[in-house]
Amino acid sequence: MNILVHACCAPCAAYCLEKLVNDGYKPTAYFYNPNIHPVEEYNRRLAELERFAKEAGYPLVVEKHARDDSSSKNQPTEGLSCSRLEPVELGEWRRNDNPLGKQWFTAIKGLENEPEGGKRCAVCFEMRLEKATIYAKENGFDAFTTVLTISPHKNSRIIHDIGQKLGEKHGISFLAEDFKKQDGFKKSLELSKKYGFYRQNYCGCAYSMR
Protein backbone atom coordinates (compact mmCIF):
# COMPACT_ATOMS: atom_id res chain seq x y z
CA MET A 1 0.00 0.00 0.00
CA ASN A 2 1.38 3.39 -1.00
CA ILE A 3 1.06 5.84 1.87
CA LEU A 4 1.89 9.55 2.09
CA VAL A 5 3.53 10.45 5.39
CA HIS A 6 3.42 14.04 6.59
CA ALA A 7 6.85 14.63 8.13
CA CYS A 8 7.91 17.59 10.25
CA CYS A 9 11.60 16.73 10.62
CA ALA A 10 14.13 13.93 10.23
CA PRO A 11 14.30 12.91 13.93
CA CYS A 12 10.54 12.30 14.01
CA ALA A 13 10.33 10.77 10.54
CA ALA A 14 13.12 8.19 10.73
CA TYR A 15 11.46 5.65 13.02
CA CYS A 16 7.97 6.22 11.61
CA LEU A 17 9.07 5.51 8.04
CA GLU A 18 11.05 2.47 9.15
CA LYS A 19 8.06 1.08 11.04
CA LEU A 20 5.73 1.61 8.10
CA VAL A 21 8.09 -0.30 5.81
CA ASN A 22 8.28 -3.13 8.34
CA ASP A 23 4.47 -3.15 8.47
CA GLY A 24 4.27 -3.62 4.70
CA TYR A 25 3.67 -0.06 3.51
CA LYS A 26 5.49 1.89 0.80
CA PRO A 27 5.91 5.34 2.39
CA THR A 28 6.62 8.66 0.73
CA ALA A 29 7.57 11.51 3.06
CA TYR A 30 5.80 14.84 2.56
CA PHE A 31 7.11 18.13 3.98
CA TYR A 32 4.73 21.02 4.54
CA ASN A 33 5.34 22.87 7.80
CA PRO A 34 4.64 26.62 7.59
CA ASN A 35 4.70 26.83 11.38
CA ILE A 36 8.48 26.43 11.61
CA HIS A 37 10.11 29.72 12.63
CA PRO A 38 12.45 31.39 11.77
CA VAL A 39 13.48 30.60 8.20
CA GLU A 40 16.94 29.44 9.31
CA GLU A 41 15.30 26.76 11.44
CA TYR A 42 12.93 25.86 8.60
CA ASN A 43 15.85 25.40 6.21
CA ARG A 44 17.84 23.39 8.73
CA ARG A 45 15.03 20.93 9.42
CA LEU A 46 14.28 20.54 5.73
CA ALA A 47 17.96 19.96 4.94
CA GLU A 48 18.19 17.22 7.56
CA LEU A 49 15.07 15.52 6.21
CA GLU A 50 16.40 15.72 2.64
CA ARG A 51 19.73 14.24 3.76
CA PHE A 52 18.02 11.40 5.59
CA ALA A 53 15.66 10.63 2.71
CA LYS A 54 18.60 10.35 0.32
CA GLU A 55 20.68 8.21 2.68
CA ALA A 56 17.82 5.87 3.60
CA GLY A 57 16.25 5.77 0.13
CA TYR A 58 12.83 7.23 0.92
CA PRO A 59 10.92 9.33 -1.65
CA LEU A 60 10.40 12.89 -0.40
CA VAL A 61 7.97 15.52 -1.65
CA VAL A 62 8.41 19.12 -0.51
CA GLU A 63 5.51 21.54 -0.84
CA LYS A 64 6.64 24.58 -2.80
CA HIS A 65 6.37 27.85 -0.85
CA ALA A 66 4.27 30.72 -2.14
CA ARG A 67 5.38 34.32 -2.61
CA ASP A 68 1.89 35.50 -1.78
CA ASP A 69 -1.61 34.09 -1.53
CA SER A 70 -2.63 35.25 -5.02
CA SER A 71 0.34 33.89 -6.99
CA SER A 72 0.63 30.57 -5.18
CA LYS A 73 -0.26 27.44 -7.07
CA ASN A 74 0.89 25.35 -4.11
CA GLN A 75 2.33 22.77 -6.45
CA PRO A 76 4.71 20.38 -4.68
CA THR A 77 8.11 19.52 -6.06
CA GLU A 78 10.40 16.64 -5.25
CA GLY A 79 13.75 17.34 -3.65
CA LEU A 80 13.33 21.10 -3.24
CA SER A 81 16.72 22.64 -2.55
CA CYS A 82 17.09 24.84 0.50
CA SER A 83 18.85 27.40 -1.70
CA ARG A 84 15.48 28.12 -3.34
CA LEU A 85 13.90 29.12 -0.05
CA GLU A 86 15.08 32.73 -0.03
CA PRO A 87 13.17 35.07 2.29
CA VAL A 88 10.58 37.14 0.44
CA GLU A 89 8.99 40.51 1.08
CA LEU A 90 5.73 39.98 2.94
CA GLY A 91 4.71 43.43 4.03
CA GLU A 92 5.04 43.67 7.79
CA TRP A 93 6.80 40.30 8.07
CA ARG A 94 10.50 40.42 8.79
CA ARG A 95 12.80 39.15 6.05
CA ASN A 96 14.06 36.30 8.23
CA ASP A 97 10.59 34.77 8.52
CA ASN A 98 9.69 31.44 6.97
CA PRO A 99 8.35 32.22 3.45
CA LEU A 100 5.23 30.25 4.33
CA GLY A 101 4.85 32.00 7.67
CA LYS A 102 2.31 34.57 6.55
CA GLN A 103 -0.21 31.83 5.80
CA TRP A 104 0.38 30.18 9.17
CA PHE A 105 0.23 33.37 11.26
CA THR A 106 -3.02 34.28 9.50
CA ALA A 107 -4.51 30.87 10.31
CA ILE A 108 -3.73 31.06 14.03
CA LYS A 109 -4.58 34.74 14.53
CA GLY A 110 -6.30 35.24 17.88
CA LEU A 111 -4.79 32.05 19.32
CA GLU A 112 -1.33 33.41 20.05
CA ASN A 113 -1.71 33.07 23.83
CA GLU A 114 -3.11 29.56 23.79
CA PRO A 115 -1.00 27.06 25.76
CA GLU A 116 0.99 24.36 23.99
CA GLY A 117 -1.38 21.54 23.10
CA GLY A 118 -4.38 23.89 22.95
CA LYS A 119 -6.53 25.32 20.17
CA ARG A 120 -3.61 26.89 18.29
CA CYS A 121 -1.92 23.51 17.94
CA ALA A 122 -5.13 21.90 16.69
CA VAL A 123 -5.46 24.58 13.99
CA CYS A 124 -1.80 24.05 13.08
CA PHE A 125 -2.24 20.27 12.82
CA GLU A 126 -5.28 20.65 10.61
CA MET A 127 -3.63 23.20 8.32
CA ARG A 128 -0.66 20.93 7.67
CA LEU A 129 -2.58 17.67 7.45
CA GLU A 130 -5.12 19.06 5.01
CA LYS A 131 -2.33 19.85 2.55
CA ALA A 132 -1.08 16.28 2.92
CA THR A 133 -4.59 14.88 2.50
CA ILE A 134 -5.18 16.77 -0.72
CA TYR A 135 -1.79 15.82 -2.15
CA ALA A 136 -2.31 12.16 -1.28
CA LYS A 137 -5.75 12.12 -2.89
CA GLU A 138 -4.67 13.95 -6.05
CA ASN A 139 -1.60 11.78 -6.56
CA GLY A 140 -3.10 8.34 -6.18
CA PHE A 141 -1.94 7.31 -2.72
CA ASP A 142 -3.94 4.65 -0.90
CA ALA A 143 -3.74 6.42 2.45
CA PHE A 144 -1.97 9.13 4.43
CA THR A 145 -0.67 9.56 7.96
CA THR A 146 1.63 11.82 9.99
CA VAL A 147 4.72 11.42 12.15
CA LEU A 148 3.41 13.99 14.65
CA THR A 149 2.12 11.28 16.99
CA ILE A 150 5.65 10.15 17.84
CA SER A 151 6.10 13.16 20.11
CA PRO A 152 5.36 12.51 23.80
CA HIS A 153 4.23 16.15 23.97
CA LYS A 154 1.43 15.78 21.41
CA ASN A 155 -2.04 14.36 21.97
CA SER A 156 -2.41 11.53 19.47
CA ARG A 157 -6.19 11.41 19.87
CA ILE A 158 -6.54 15.01 18.68
CA ILE A 159 -4.26 14.34 15.71
CA HIS A 160 -6.16 11.16 14.83
CA ASP A 161 -9.53 12.92 15.04
CA ILE A 162 -8.29 15.61 12.64
CA GLY A 163 -6.82 13.04 10.27
CA GLN A 164 -9.99 10.96 10.22
CA LYS A 165 -12.12 14.05 9.56
CA LEU A 166 -9.90 15.18 6.70
CA GLY A 167 -9.79 11.70 5.23
CA GLU A 168 -13.58 11.53 5.16
CA LYS A 169 -13.78 15.05 3.71
CA HIS A 170 -11.44 14.29 0.82
CA GLY A 171 -12.23 10.62 0.30
CA ILE A 172 -8.99 8.93 1.32
CA SER A 173 -8.03 6.64 4.19
CA PHE A 174 -6.15 7.99 7.19
CA LEU A 175 -3.86 5.60 9.07
CA ALA A 176 -4.37 6.40 12.76
CA GLU A 177 -0.97 5.20 13.94
CA ASP A 178 0.31 6.22 17.37
CA PHE A 179 4.03 6.07 16.67
CA LYS A 180 5.08 6.80 20.24
CA LYS A 181 3.76 3.40 21.36
CA GLN A 182 6.04 0.37 21.71
CA ASP A 183 8.96 2.64 22.63
CA GLY A 184 8.64 4.52 19.35
CA PHE A 185 10.01 7.76 20.74
CA LYS A 186 12.96 5.95 22.33
CA LYS A 187 13.71 4.24 19.02
CA SER A 188 13.57 7.60 17.26
CA LEU A 189 16.28 8.86 19.62
CA GLU A 190 18.44 5.86 18.76
CA LEU A 191 18.03 6.49 15.03
CA SER A 192 18.82 10.18 15.54
CA LYS A 193 22.11 9.16 17.12
CA LYS A 194 22.82 6.69 14.31
CA TYR A 195 22.32 9.31 11.59
CA GLY A 196 23.77 12.22 13.55
CA PHE A 197 20.61 14.29 13.24
CA TYR A 198 20.26 17.84 14.43
CA ARG A 199 17.55 17.64 17.11
CA GLN A 200 15.62 20.82 17.78
CA ASN A 201 14.50 21.76 21.30
CA TYR A 202 11.11 23.26 20.41
CA CYS A 203 8.16 22.17 18.28
CA GLY A 204 8.64 24.76 15.58
CA CYS A 205 6.42 27.83 15.90
CA ALA A 206 7.45 31.13 17.42
CA TYR A 207 5.15 30.56 20.40
CA SER A 208 6.63 27.17 21.28
CA MET A 209 9.98 28.93 21.75
CA ARG A 210 8.67 30.80 24.82
Tab-separated table of N, CA and C in Angstrom, residues 8-11 36-52 81-83 85 98 197-200:
chain	number	residue	atom	x	y	z
A	8	CYS	N	7.522	16.259	9.780
A	8	CYS	CA	7.910	17.589	10.250
A	8	CYS	C	9.417	17.765	10.329
A	9	CYS	N	10.150	16.659	10.497
A	9	CYS	CA	11.600	16.730	10.620
A	9	CYS	C	12.175	15.320	10.547
A	10	ALA	N	13.477	15.233	10.339
A	10	ALA	CA	14.130	13.929	10.231
A	10	ALA	C	14.076	13.112	11.525
A	11	PRO	N	14.337	13.706	12.704
A	11	PRO	CA	14.299	12.909	13.928
A	11	PRO	C	12.948	12.227	14.171
A	36	ILE	N	7.094	26.400	11.141
A	36	ILE	CA	8.478	26.430	11.612
A	36	ILE	C	9.072	27.830	11.457
A	37	HIS	N	9.619	28.334	12.540
A	37	HIS	CA	10.107	29.718	12.630
A	37	HIS	C	11.436	29.728	13.372
A	38	PRO	N	12.427	30.539	12.962
A	38	PRO	CA	12.451	31.389	11.769
A	38	PRO	C	12.893	30.601	10.541
A	39	VAL	N	13.167	31.290	9.447
A	39	VAL	CA	13.484	30.599	8.200
A	39	VAL	C	14.767	29.779	8.311
A	40	GLU	N	15.709	30.214	9.136
A	40	GLU	CA	16.937	29.441	9.312
A	40	GLU	C	16.634	28.065	9.894
A	41	GLU	N	15.706	28.033	10.836
A	41	GLU	CA	15.302	26.757	11.438
A	41	GLU	C	14.547	25.908	10.427
A	42	TYR	N	13.677	26.552	9.654
A	42	TYR	CA	12.925	25.858	8.602
A	42	TYR	C	13.890	25.181	7.631
A	43	ASN	N	14.878	25.936	7.161
A	43	ASN	CA	15.850	25.401	6.214
A	43	ASN	C	16.662	24.260	6.815
A	44	ARG	N	17.021	24.414	8.081
A	44	ARG	CA	17.844	23.388	8.727
A	44	ARG	C	17.079	22.077	8.864
A	45	ARG	N	15.820	22.151	9.273
A	45	ARG	CA	15.026	20.925	9.424
A	45	ARG	C	14.770	20.273	8.069
A	46	LEU	N	14.497	21.094	7.066
A	46	LEU	CA	14.277	20.542	5.734
A	46	LEU	C	15.547	19.885	5.202
A	47	ALA	N	16.695	20.525	5.413
A	47	ALA	CA	17.961	19.964	4.937
A	47	ALA	C	18.246	18.611	5.583
A	48	GLU	N	17.972	18.492	6.872
A	48	GLU	CA	18.189	17.216	7.557
A	48	GLU	C	17.259	16.132	7.016
A	49	LEU	N	16.018	16.500	6.750
A	49	LEU	CA	15.075	15.521	6.210
A	49	LEU	C	15.483	15.101	4.803
A	50	GLU	N	15.932	16.050	3.988
A	50	GLU	CA	16.403	15.718	2.643
A	50	GLU	C	17.610	14.787	2.706
A	51	ARG	N	18.540	15.083	3.605
A	51	ARG	CA	19.728	14.239	3.759
A	51	ARG	C	19.340	12.824	4.157
A	52	PHE	N	18.449	12.719	5.136
A	52	PHE	CA	18.020	11.398	5.593
A	52	PHE	C	17.307	10.627	4.489
A	81	SER	N	15.457	22.233	-3.151
A	81	SER	CA	16.716	22.641	-2.550
A	81	SER	C	16.503	23.794	-1.589
A	82	CYS	N	17.215	23.758	-0.471
A	82	CYS	CA	17.091	24.841	0.503
A	82	CYS	C	17.518	26.177	-0.095
A	83	SER	N	18.386	26.151	-1.109
A	83	SER	CA	18.851	27.397	-1.701
A	83	SER	C	17.729	28.150	-2.397
A	85	LEU	N	14.808	28.604	-1.060
A	85	LEU	CA	13.898	29.124	-0.049
A	85	LEU	C	14.354	30.490	0.471
A	98	ASN	N	9.992	32.528	7.887
A	98	ASN	CA	9.686	31.437	6.967
A	98	ASN	C	8.818	31.992	5.835
A	197	PHE	N	21.565	13.226	13.524
A	197	PHE	CA	20.608	14.291	13.237
A	197	PHE	C	20.779	15.492	14.155
A	198	TYR	N	20.507	16.655	13.615
A	198	TYR	CA	20.258	17.841	14.430
A	198	TYR	C	18.889	17.645	15.068
A	199	ARG	N	18.819	17.777	16.403
A	199	ARG	CA	17.545	17.636	17.113
A	199	ARG	C	17.178	18.976	17.736
A	200	GLN	N	16.083	19.531	17.284
A	200	GLN	CA	15.620	20.816	17.784
A	200	GLN	C	15.069	20.678	19.203
